[in-house]
Amino acid sequence: MNKNLSVIIKKELKRVFTDKRIVFTAFILPALSIALIYSIMGVALGNMIEDREEYIPKAYVRNMPQKFENLISNEPYNDMVDIEKISDDKELENIKEKIKLGEIDILVVFEKNFEEKLKNYENKEKPSIKTFYNSSEDYSSDARFGLFNQLFSRYENMVIGERLGNIEYTSAFNIDIGSEINDLVDEKEATGKGLSFLMPMLISIFLFAGAMGIGMDSIAGEKERGTMATLLVTPLKRETIAFGKIISLSIISIISALSSFIGIIVSFPFSKAVLGGDKDMNLTNLKFGASDLGKLFIIMITLVGIYVGLICLLSIIAKTVKEAGTYITPVYMIVMASSFMNMFSNSDPEMWQFLIPIYGSVVAIKNILMFQLTWTHVLISASVSVVSTIFLIYLIKKMFNNEKVMFG
Amino acid sequence: MIEVKSLRKVYKLSKKQMLKNNTVERKKVAVDNISFVTNKGEIFGLLGPNGAGKTTTLRCISTLIKPTQGEILVDGLNINKQAEEVRKKISFLTNELKLDTHFTPKYTMEYFGSFYGLSKREIEERTEYLFQEFGIDNFAYTKIEELSTGMKQKLSIAVSLIHDPELVIFDEPTNGLDIITARAVMNYLQKLREQGKSVIISTHIMSVASKLCDRIAILIDGKIRANGTVQEILYKTGADDLEDAFFKLYNNVSIGEKI
Ligand SMILES: Nc1ncnc2c1ncn2[C@@H]1O[C@H](COP(=O)(O)OP(=O)(O)OP(=O)(O)O)[C@@H](O)[C@H]1O
Ligand SMILES: [Mg+2]
């Protein structure tokens, strides 16, 4: 490597890593806040799920049939719901109002003479049940679609069993009974699939965010403070300065992304649910082979190229850090949007997706985690990134040689 | 030796600059066909008011911006074709050039010294000499952010001289300095002259020009209006002192514009 280039890179890295303030704000703080935020989110989500599981809904019932009451007031349902019988239709409106407000979870109204009508089923007259609930309240929808669905189908089975003369006749076959393992999932792929939900987006955003602040400061900031001009009067070639900035910024971006990951890994015991895994997701299942890691590295490093290129280009055009910020913010939005866009797609990737810079790399990372990215995909995605980066570097070199940009 | 031949520099103005300059012209002729030569062992001064084109001229010589027309040779090297070689020979210094205050003077000297192809030893020796010369030796390992403004300025000069250049170009050398630092800087420029270096400065201060410079070019509105020793300029303009001469030339330009 060119000696001047290595001198510049060393100085840029020294500048960043010997500055306690920068080290704290660019590496430690993001890692800490990520660890904290994901832990809190994970714990909160866990509590929420547990809370919903343990909650005993409050239900009001009008015209409750005796058999339904028997069902509900015996094991195992007697502990699962808090039932209040209503004796007057006038109360119904008041209760509906309270359901709206979220104070009561569910109201069940059986038709008058429900059981008699059940007995006269040969008349083809079906009695009906009406439920009132509030879908915007978790407890209410859980009561309606969890517990009461179950109660109604048990009740229906009891009724049909009576008609057939034997409760056994209401069930025709068994599903998945026995000691055999039915879910033939590959633990490795399941874990990968869980992670592939949020991880690619996080990788992409961490890489950009890591380079953003320091990049703006090391180029637009140096222009603003007059230290860039001092470098320009030396015999250095402009290309050397440009490459020095680009390479050191790439290194910084990767280190910063790594530190964000350490934050995620630290939060992992608490944040599995947030990160798309289930409670017993185990990272050790995720046995990445050398070739998977190689793929991930190639995709990430080429993605960093585009990000650093974009940040350098916009910082060099700007006269001040503030101006650079106004140029880079919209690009950051686009990066976030392209990272989010693929979050919910689960279908196999199509070739054309890899041809789109940034978006293609995020798709590629997702598919690496799902163990289904081929080397052809890697090659296409990496080439697209490299070509984009070369184009950006060409523009950056042009800007460094443009006196209007440097001394305008 | 620096030879400036028929130098012309035209800036294209952006919309913003047009507004700022209060003009509808898309172009600004900053330097209009000027020629001069500077020699070894002499201090040459470009004297002119704000906006005369001094900085533009010095930036062209230093290869930071490209002339629109004309030719500049620095010790025979063409600034357009051999920009890096030219920058190796010269030192260009202005108030606007700043050092990263996070580092120490010692590190800063090593950093910049390495771009001139100097060995570690050479850098060390030069640093020691320059630090002594400017009284920086006690602060070699103090962060620049903790230095006084005067000391920072002196360090900037030391950094720009790390490679012992033959040609020293200094835009407004006394700008923003207190009289003590200004005097120190002026003394050092004279020392450089004694060492046989070629020095160019720009200034708008008459006394700096008359005290320091062996020859002066008076630059007004992009053109050289007079060129020579102070004596020669006074003789040509029939003035008593440099300020008088300047205003005579300046009024001529204004009258010329009115006609
Ligand atoms: N990058 C630029 N783009 C457009 N116009 C410029 C640029 N730099 C200088 N000018 C214009 O060119 C003219 C000469 O500017 P220059 O900076 O060379 O003058 P100067 O003699 O150094 O003045 P000062 O004493 O203010 O430093 C001025 O009118 C200035 O507005
Ligand atoms: Mg100037």
XYZ file of C-alpha atoms and ligand atoms in Angstrom:
699
model
C 0.000 0.000 0.000
C 1.048 3.511 -0.770
C 2.938 4.904 2.216
C 1.064 8.210 2.323
C -2.238 6.349 2.223
C -1.339 4.268 5.247
C -0.159 7.388 7.096
C -3.534 9.030 6.487
C -5.516 5.957 7.499
C -3.475 5.587 10.678
C -4.020 9.218 11.557
C -7.775 9.029 10.882
C -8.101 5.970 13.114
C -5.911 7.522 15.775
C -8.069 10.643 15.626
C -11.188 8.622 16.367
C -9.899 6.041 18.811
C -7.871 8.384 21.013
C -10.784 10.762 21.456
C -12.707 9.614 24.515
C -15.753 11.625 23.555
C -15.958 10.068 20.084
C -15.263 6.563 21.366
C -18.035 6.991 23.878
C -20.636 8.517 21.556
C -19.836 6.440 18.473
C -19.091 3.029 19.939
C -19.952 2.626 23.601
C -23.160 4.624 23.812
C -24.870 2.903 20.844
C -23.893 -0.529 22.188
C -25.156 0.346 25.657
C -28.410 1.840 24.467
C -29.045 -1.047 22.106
C -28.421 -3.562 24.889
C -30.719 -1.604 27.169
C -33.504 -0.929 24.675
C -33.651 -4.510 23.444
C -33.556 -5.901 26.980
C -36.353 -3.597 28.068
C -38.382 -4.383 24.976
C -37.809 -8.098 25.497
C -38.769 -8.014 29.154
C -41.827 -5.880 28.435
C -42.945 -8.178 25.624
C -42.419 -11.212 27.854
C -44.419 -9.627 30.655
C -47.160 -8.731 28.257
C -47.452 -12.280 26.962
C -47.374 -13.720 30.487
C -49.842 -11.155 31.704
C -52.276 -12.022 28.930
C -51.860 -15.681 29.653
C -52.584 -15.253 33.346
C -55.355 -12.747 33.089
C -58.859 -13.828 34.149
C -61.403 -12.180 31.890
C -64.627 -10.715 33.204
C -67.643 -12.031 31.308
C -71.341 -11.153 31.570
C -73.865 -13.698 30.419
C -77.579 -13.308 29.745
C -79.925 -16.313 29.754
C -77.151 -18.733 30.615
C -78.247 -22.337 29.808
C -77.797 -24.757 32.683
C -75.426 -27.053 30.771
C -73.204 -24.153 29.781
C -73.128 -23.049 33.381
C -72.126 -26.546 34.450
C -69.354 -26.554 31.901
C -68.019 -23.209 32.925
C -68.192 -23.696 36.669
C -66.242 -26.962 36.638
C -62.607 -27.873 36.059
C -60.697 -26.615 34.171
C -62.758 -23.560 33.275
C -63.905 -22.463 36.740
C -60.553 -20.742 37.374
C -60.245 -19.244 33.926
C -63.122 -16.836 33.800
C -65.069 -14.586 36.095
C -68.769 -14.966 35.246
C -71.608 -12.647 36.142
C -75.166 -13.536 35.240
C -77.513 -10.820 34.052
C -81.128 -10.984 34.987
C -82.545 -8.035 33.094
C -82.257 -6.955 29.439
C -82.130 -3.346 30.550
C -78.601 -3.833 31.812
C -77.284 -4.884 28.392
C -76.740 -1.384 27.000
C -74.840 -0.336 30.076
C -72.575 -3.374 29.791
C -71.872 -2.773 26.110
C -70.821 0.744 27.017
C -68.390 -0.647 29.575
C -66.977 -3.079 26.988
C -66.355 -0.096 24.749
C -64.441 1.535 27.571
C -62.490 -1.647 28.202
C -63.867 -2.193 31.707
C -65.630 -5.434 30.890
C -64.160 -7.984 28.513
C -67.097 -9.827 27.005
C -70.867 -10.067 26.995
C -72.574 -13.264 25.864
C -76.274 -13.255 25.157
C -78.041 -16.576 24.679
C -81.382 -16.520 22.927
C -84.418 -16.941 25.146
C -85.323 -20.568 25.784
C -82.040 -21.629 24.288
C -82.054 -25.167 25.636
C -85.617 -25.866 24.563
C -84.833 -24.785 21.060
C -81.793 -27.055 21.089
C -83.998 -29.984 21.900
C -86.329 -29.202 19.037
C -83.509 -29.374 16.567
C -85.523 -31.482 14.197
C -87.596 -28.372 13.437
C -84.425 -26.979 11.860
C -84.724 -23.976 14.099
C -81.263 -23.055 15.353
C -80.991 -20.898 18.431
C -78.256 -18.299 18.408
C -75.627 -16.872 20.672
C -74.490 -13.281 20.399
C -71.193 -12.010 21.730
C -70.064 -8.452 22.260
C -66.382 -7.635 22.635
C -63.824 -4.986 21.822
C -61.138 -5.987 19.315
C -58.889 -3.100 20.295
C -58.578 -4.538 23.800
C -56.178 -7.490 24.067
C -57.991 -9.033 27.048
C -61.332 -8.744 25.307
C -60.237 -10.357 22.052
C -58.349 -13.052 23.952
C -61.577 -13.831 25.859
C -63.689 -13.888 22.725
C -61.394 -15.805 20.379
C -59.461 -17.846 22.887
C -61.478 -18.938 25.847
C -65.039 -18.544 24.548
C -64.306 -20.156 21.197
C -63.117 -23.125 23.161
C -66.125 -23.029 25.509
C -68.578 -22.782 22.654
C -67.082 -25.699 20.790
C -67.011 -27.817 23.952
C -70.633 -26.895 24.593
C -71.555 -27.696 21.004
C -69.829 -31.066 21.298
C -71.787 -31.810 24.454
C -75.030 -30.985 22.679
C -74.157 -33.077 19.640
C -73.003 -35.904 21.907
C -76.429 -35.935 23.504
C -78.104 -36.069 20.130
C -75.881 -38.968 19.055
C -76.291 -40.628 22.403
C -72.552 -40.801 23.093
C -70.108 -37.985 23.688
C -67.311 -40.080 22.123
C -69.025 -39.860 18.733
C -68.350 -36.175 18.489
C -64.703 -36.742 17.761
C -63.849 -38.700 14.637
C -60.037 -38.939 14.654
C -56.873 -38.166 16.627
C -54.209 -35.781 15.454
C -50.561 -36.037 16.446
C -51.008 -38.258 19.445
C -48.125 -40.405 20.607
C -44.474 -39.994 21.490
C -43.224 -39.408 17.969
C -41.785 -35.990 17.130
C -44.069 -34.354 14.632
C -42.307 -31.051 14.042
C -39.365 -32.032 11.912
C -37.908 -28.558 11.989
C -34.151 -28.097 11.634
C -33.218 -26.197 14.802
C -30.545 -24.350 12.878
C -32.946 -23.130 10.227
C -35.621 -22.212 12.732
C -33.205 -20.056 14.667
C -31.964 -18.488 11.447
C -35.476 -17.790 10.308
C -36.277 -16.100 13.585
C -33.217 -13.910 13.346
C -33.759 -13.135 9.685
C -36.779 -11.087 10.616
C -35.070 -8.133 12.273
C -31.336 -8.801 11.961
C -30.708 -7.821 8.308
C -32.377 -4.497 8.902
C -30.337 -3.906 12.046
C -27.071 -4.829 10.312
C -27.826 -2.465 7.474
C -28.805 0.428 9.720
C -25.902 -0.071 12.144
C -23.417 -0.002 9.295
C -24.795 3.265 7.978
C -25.248 4.922 11.342
C -21.742 3.942 12.393
C -20.145 5.731 9.468
C -22.525 8.681 9.380
C -21.492 10.850 12.317
C -17.771 10.288 12.033
C -17.864 10.571 8.243
C -19.581 13.939 8.315
C -17.096 15.173 10.879
C -13.990 13.861 9.171
C -14.830 15.433 5.816
C -17.369 18.266 6.096
C -16.058 19.027 9.592
C -12.477 19.213 8.374
C -13.540 21.513 5.559
C -15.435 23.695 7.994
C -12.576 23.885 10.493
C -9.900 24.529 7.840
C -7.880 21.389 8.531
C -8.713 19.914 5.114
C -7.078 22.921 3.420
C -3.882 22.269 5.388
C -3.814 18.774 3.934
C -4.487 20.033 0.418
C -1.373 22.251 0.350
C 0.885 19.239 0.936
C 2.173 17.264 -2.084
C -0.467 14.595 -1.438
C -2.525 13.535 -4.418
C -6.217 14.276 -3.938
C -6.968 10.624 -4.660
C -4.789 9.599 -1.752
C -6.698 11.848 0.628
C -10.025 10.588 -0.716
C -9.027 6.926 -0.413
C -7.572 7.508 3.040
C -10.888 8.890 4.224
C -12.942 6.174 2.529
C -10.894 3.267 3.843
C -10.612 4.538 7.406
C -14.306 5.293 7.465
C -15.105 1.771 6.283
C -13.029 0.330 9.107
C -14.810 2.577 11.591
C -18.218 1.649 10.224
C -17.520 -2.051 10.675
C -16.111 -1.633 14.177
C -19.088 0.461 15.149
C -21.509 -2.110 13.742
C -19.641 -4.818 15.650
C -19.999 -2.920 18.888
C -23.721 -2.547 18.234
C -23.854 -6.309 17.810
C -22.149 -6.865 21.091
C -25.003 -4.773 22.503
C -27.529 -7.106 20.880
C -25.779 -10.224 22.076
C -25.636 -8.839 25.616
C -29.377 -8.193 25.484
C -30.063 -11.624 24.008
C -31.155 -13.452 27.157
C -33.974 -10.927 27.476
C -34.681 -9.957 23.926
C -35.196 -13.240 22.069
C -38.875 -12.565 21.572
C -38.208 -9.131 20.097
C -35.586 -10.499 17.748
C -38.024 -12.922 16.249
C -37.159 -16.080 18.104
C -39.260 -18.004 20.568
C -38.451 -18.387 24.233
C -36.204 -21.360 23.818
C -34.309 -20.022 20.836
C -30.679 -20.865 21.278
C -27.970 -19.048 19.403
C -25.696 -22.074 19.591
C -28.101 -23.763 17.184
C -27.021 -21.243 14.614
C -24.013 -23.134 13.399
C -22.622 -20.891 10.709
C -20.079 -22.643 8.573
C -17.022 -20.905 7.172
C -18.792 -20.468 3.865
C -21.831 -18.785 5.490
C -19.567 -16.427 7.393
C -17.600 -15.770 4.208
C -20.803 -14.874 2.385
C -21.923 -12.608 5.205
C -18.546 -10.886 5.265
C -18.511 -10.278 1.509
C -22.022 -8.872 1.486
C -21.390 -6.649 4.500
C -18.067 -5.278 3.333
C -19.432 -4.408 -0.100
C -22.496 -2.797 1.469
C -20.199 -0.718 3.663
C -18.536 0.464 0.448
C -21.787 1.980 -0.819
C -22.636 3.524 2.530
C -19.234 5.078 3.064
C -19.198 6.254 -0.546
C -22.537 7.986 -0.135
C -21.548 9.582 3.163
C -18.190 10.786 1.818
C -19.718 12.183 -1.346
C -22.391 14.171 0.465
C -19.931 15.356 3.124
C -17.483 16.590 0.541
C -20.150 18.582 -1.296
C -21.257 20.225 1.945
C -19.418 23.197 3.402
C -20.335 22.499 7.011
C -21.260 19.532 9.174
C -24.749 20.943 9.464
C -25.140 21.127 5.699
C -23.806 17.574 5.385
C -26.453 16.525 7.899
C -29.245 17.945 5.771
C -27.952 16.040 2.734
C -27.369 12.758 4.518
C -30.624 12.575 6.506
C -32.818 11.822 3.454
C -30.325 9.187 2.320
C -30.467 7.643 5.782
C -34.261 7.492 5.437
C -33.927 5.688 2.108
C -31.443 3.254 3.632
C -33.848 2.560 6.495
C -36.788 2.152 4.127
C -34.928 -0.315 1.904
C -33.848 -2.208 5.007
C -37.403 -2.371 6.361
C -38.986 -3.232 3.051
C -37.859 -6.846 3.079
C -38.699 -7.500 6.708
C -42.028 -9.231 6.162
C -41.283 -11.065 2.951
C -40.721 -14.762 3.401
C -40.723 -15.914 -0.172
C -37.618 -17.152 -1.938
C -35.578 -14.291 -3.358
C -35.812 -13.458 -7.032
C -32.729 -12.602 -9.081
C -33.798 -9.055 -9.844
C -33.871 -8.195 -6.137
C -30.115 -8.627 -5.931
C -29.613 -6.135 -8.735
C -30.863 -3.241 -6.583
C -28.047 -1.660 -4.557
C -28.524 -1.685 -0.762
C -31.918 -3.438 -0.943
C -30.290 -6.420 -2.629
C -27.642 -6.638 0.077
C -30.291 -6.632 2.812
C -32.174 -9.394 0.997
C -28.893 -11.285 0.730
C -28.172 -10.994 4.469
C -31.668 -12.221 5.214
C -31.159 -15.246 3.016
C -27.770 -16.002 4.514
C -29.456 -16.223 7.921
C -32.037 -18.556 6.398
C -29.226 -20.663 4.905
C -30.529 -20.319 1.372
C -28.196 -17.857 -0.321
C -26.175 -19.379 -3.130
C -22.726 -18.205 -4.210
C -24.295 -16.937 -7.431
C -26.509 -14.645 -5.389
C -23.499 -13.482 -3.396
C -21.582 -12.779 -6.570
C -24.398 -10.775 -8.127
C -25.169 -8.772 -5.000
C -21.496 -8.071 -4.263
C -20.822 -7.034 -7.868
C -23.733 -4.620 -7.816
C -22.369 -3.091 -4.601
C -18.825 -2.910 -5.943
C -19.937 -1.241 -9.168
C -22.013 1.282 -7.196
C -19.058 1.947 -4.906
C -16.669 2.461 -7.813
C -19.109 4.936 -9.310
C -19.329 6.794 -5.994
C -15.530 6.825 -5.624
C -15.259 8.260 -9.126
C -17.621 11.080 -8.110
C -15.751 11.652 -4.832
C -12.426 11.933 -6.697
C -14.021 14.436 -9.049
C -15.231 16.478 -6.091
C -11.793 16.457 -4.439
C -10.323 17.843 -7.653
C -13.082 20.416 -8.036
C -11.846 23.773 -6.778
C -15.378 25.085 -6.437
C -16.177 22.302 -4.018
C -12.912 22.563 -2.103
C -12.427 26.353 -2.116
C -15.841 27.652 -3.233
C 11.997 31.641 -8.495
C 8.371 32.173 -9.428
C 7.337 33.415 -12.853
C 3.728 34.493 -13.312
C 2.924 35.151 -16.959
C -0.351 36.795 -18.063
C -2.318 35.132 -15.270
C -6.059 35.454 -15.525
C -8.581 33.839 -13.202
C -12.304 33.950 -13.803
C -14.703 32.461 -11.238
C -18.052 31.139 -12.325
C -20.531 32.413 -9.784
C -23.291 30.327 -8.287
C -26.731 31.905 -7.803
C -25.915 32.352 -4.137
C -22.628 34.121 -4.899
C -24.366 36.363 -7.454
C -26.804 37.435 -4.767
C -24.028 37.961 -2.255
C -21.933 40.031 -4.671
C -25.039 41.920 -5.722
C -24.421 41.271 -9.403
C -26.226 39.783 -12.396
C -22.949 38.728 -14.054
C -22.422 34.972 -14.080
C -18.660 35.438 -13.978
C -16.187 37.326 -11.834
C -12.778 38.267 -13.193
C -10.721 38.042 -10.001
C -7.273 38.390 -11.586
C -6.897 40.039 -14.962
C -3.763 39.378 -16.956
C -1.017 39.943 -14.393
C 2.668 39.113 -14.734
C 5.521 39.293 -12.253
C 8.676 37.496 -11.209
C 10.053 36.850 -7.738
C 13.682 36.047 -6.977
C 15.698 34.159 -4.444
C 16.708 36.138 -1.388
C 13.882 38.609 -1.701
C 10.478 39.239 -0.183
C 7.917 40.128 -2.790
C 4.651 41.750 -1.712
C 1.227 41.816 -3.302
C -0.401 44.918 -1.865
C -4.084 45.520 -2.438
C -7.464 46.204 -0.868
C -10.137 43.583 -0.118
C -11.198 41.695 -3.204
C -8.183 42.810 -5.254
C -7.291 39.233 -6.158
C -4.341 38.600 -3.816
C -5.558 35.302 -2.381
C -6.625 34.151 -5.839
C -3.134 34.795 -7.218
C -1.406 33.004 -4.361
C -3.767 30.029 -4.602
C -2.996 29.715 -8.306
C 0.737 29.694 -7.609
C 0.219 27.049 -4.912
C -1.702 24.792 -7.357
C -4.841 24.877 -5.207
C -6.884 26.400 -8.023
C -6.270 26.403 -11.755
C -5.610 29.573 -13.768
C -8.172 30.339 -16.451
C -5.375 31.620 -18.662
C -1.652 32.219 -18.444
C 1.279 30.247 -17.167
C 3.002 29.957 -13.806
C 6.430 28.406 -13.320
C 7.804 27.572 -9.901
C 11.536 26.931 -10.156
C 10.836 26.027 -13.751
C 8.037 23.579 -12.877
C 4.688 24.141 -14.526
C 1.967 24.375 -11.878
C -0.620 22.746 -14.139
C 1.430 19.766 -15.189
C 3.561 19.153 -12.106
C 1.281 20.175 -9.286
C 2.576 17.642 -6.745
C 6.215 18.493 -7.509
C 5.435 22.179 -7.104
C 3.772 21.597 -3.747
C 6.891 19.743 -2.611
C 8.983 22.850 -3.190
C 6.719 25.469 -1.695
C 5.124 26.331 1.569
C 1.700 27.953 1.407
C 0.316 29.493 4.520
C -2.778 31.479 5.397
C -4.823 32.120 8.470
C -7.521 29.848 7.143
C -5.313 26.782 7.299
C -5.887 25.120 10.645
C -4.438 22.144 12.486
C -6.430 19.421 14.170
C -6.376 20.517 17.804
C -6.748 16.978 19.082
C -3.089 16.128 18.381
C 0.206 17.334 19.814
C 2.632 19.623 17.915
C 5.149 16.791 17.798
C 2.729 14.339 16.163
C 1.484 17.010 13.776
C 5.020 17.670 12.546
C 5.618 13.939 12.001
C 2.324 13.584 10.180
C 2.861 16.417 7.735
C 6.579 15.753 7.398
C 5.900 12.258 6.110
C 4.062 13.624 3.053
C 7.236 15.326 1.820
C 9.191 12.089 1.664
C 11.366 13.019 4.637
C 12.961 10.335 6.767
C 12.078 10.023 10.453
C 15.481 11.481 11.309
C 15.096 14.451 9.004
C 11.677 15.196 10.444
C 13.070 14.956 13.952
C 15.911 17.373 13.232
C 13.702 19.875 11.413
C 11.111 19.720 14.186
C 13.709 20.366 16.835
C 15.089 23.328 14.910
C 11.701 24.897 14.141
C 10.309 24.344 17.642
C 13.342 26.129 19.043
C 13.024 28.901 16.504
C 9.356 29.561 17.400
C 9.560 28.762 21.090
C 7.331 25.710 20.836
C 9.809 23.240 22.384
C 8.163 23.307 25.797
C 4.783 22.499 24.294
C 5.825 19.705 21.948
C 3.640 17.205 23.780
C 0.798 19.528 24.780
C -2.447 19.091 22.881
C -2.839 21.889 20.342
C -6.255 22.774 21.791
C -4.468 23.894 24.951
C -2.084 26.264 23.145
C -2.623 30.035 22.930
C -3.734 31.539 19.624
C -0.271 32.975 19.012
C 1.376 29.643 19.720
C -1.056 27.865 17.394
C -0.210 30.325 14.653
C 3.498 29.809 15.164
C 2.991 26.056 15.063
C 1.115 26.414 11.758
C 4.134 28.229 10.357
C 6.490 25.588 11.692
C 4.362 22.829 10.124
C 4.357 24.597 6.773
C 8.157 24.843 6.882
C 8.826 21.233 7.896
C 10.351 20.414 4.492
C 12.623 23.480 4.397
C 10.985 24.857 1.239
C 12.791 27.104 -1.234
C 9.671 29.197 -1.791
C 7.447 30.522 0.943
C 4.033 31.936 0.073
C 2.195 33.648 2.885
C -1.287 35.133 2.488
C -1.803 37.995 4.968
C 0.959 36.925 7.379
C 0.037 39.310 10.187
C -3.739 38.990 10.020
C -5.323 38.276 13.363
C -2.051 38.286 15.284
C -1.143 40.493 18.232
C 1.830 42.784 17.687
C 4.268 40.490 19.461
C 3.439 37.445 17.373
C 3.208 39.611 14.246
C 6.702 40.931 14.903
C 8.025 37.410 15.460
C 6.523 36.264 12.180
C 7.933 39.249 10.276
C 11.362 38.655 11.770
C 11.255 35.060 10.679
C 10.309 36.016 7.130
C 13.355 38.264 7.041
C 15.441 35.396 8.273
C 14.156 33.262 5.425
C 15.202 35.979 3.001
C 18.690 35.967 4.499
C 18.808 32.208 3.964
C 18.254 32.884 0.279
C 14.644 31.738 0.093
C 12.121 33.355 -2.171
C 9.190 34.763 -0.173
C 5.854 36.105 -1.455
C 3.375 37.712 0.870
C 0.075 39.440 0.345
C -1.129 42.260 2.523
C -3.454 45.209 2.645
C -1.353 46.929 5.320
C 0.962 49.621 3.920
C 3.445 49.476 6.784
C 3.882 45.729 6.496
C 4.550 46.096 2.795
C 6.992 48.978 3.143
C 8.900 47.502 6.092
C 9.119 43.936 4.888
C 9.088 43.821 1.117
C 11.974 44.326 -1.268
C 9.617 44.703 -4.168
C 5.902 45.351 -4.274
C 3.145 44.887 -6.836
C 0.103 47.026 -6.159
C -2.938 45.023 -7.110
C -6.259 46.803 -7.525
C -9.336 45.178 -8.993
C -7.461 42.232 -10.450
C -4.760 44.234 -12.240
C -1.216 45.203 -11.244
C -1.157 48.993 -11.209
C 2.491 49.460 -10.173
C 5.415 47.107 -9.650
C 8.896 47.713 -8.209
C 10.768 48.731 -5.088
C 9.083 51.237 -2.810
C 11.424 53.903 -4.188
C 10.535 53.096 -7.774
C 6.812 53.176 -7.016
C 7.078 56.514 -5.224
C 9.085 57.902 -8.120
C 6.634 56.664 -10.772
C 3.559 57.960 -8.973
C 5.145 61.136 -7.640
C 3.930 60.324 -4.139
C 5.492 60.951 -0.740
C 4.790 57.614 0.831
C 3.304 54.232 -0.090
C -0.176 55.068 1.154
C -0.174 58.225 -0.957
C 0.977 56.244 -3.971
C -1.705 53.644 -3.392
C -4.497 56.225 -3.303
C -3.219 57.940 -6.433
C -3.364 54.620 -8.250
C -6.686 53.765 -6.658
C -8.265 57.059 -7.721
C -6.974 56.589 -11.261
C -8.772 53.261 -11.393
C -11.987 54.803 -10.086
C -11.820 57.668 -12.589
C -11.073 55.194 -15.345
C -14.192 53.266 -14.423
C -16.368 56.378 -14.481
C -15.278 57.270 -18.015
N -14.261 30.776 -4.985
C -14.701 31.957 -5.457
N -15.826 31.993 -6.206
C -16.297 33.158 -6.686
N -15.712 34.359 -6.502
C -14.582 34.399 -5.754
C -14.031 33.196 -5.182
N -12.928 33.543 -4.492
C -12.792 34.879 -4.625
N -13.785 35.402 -5.368
C -13.947 36.793 -5.766
O -12.802 37.200 -6.469
C -12.358 38.469 -6.070
C -10.939 38.394 -5.558
O -10.916 37.664 -4.357
P -9.615 37.397 -3.508
O -10.012 36.540 -2.373
O -8.555 36.888 -4.414
O -9.257 38.839 -3.006
P -8.192 39.298 -1.897
O -7.346 40.297 -2.556
O -7.538 38.123 -1.315
O -9.134 40.023 -0.853
P -9.094 40.000 0.754
O -8.227 41.112 1.169
O -10.521 40.232 1.098
O -8.602 38.663 1.176
C -13.338 38.944 -5.016
O -14.282 39.789 -5.648
C -14.004 37.693 -4.543
O -15.343 37.968 -4.186
Mg -7.431 37.269 0.602
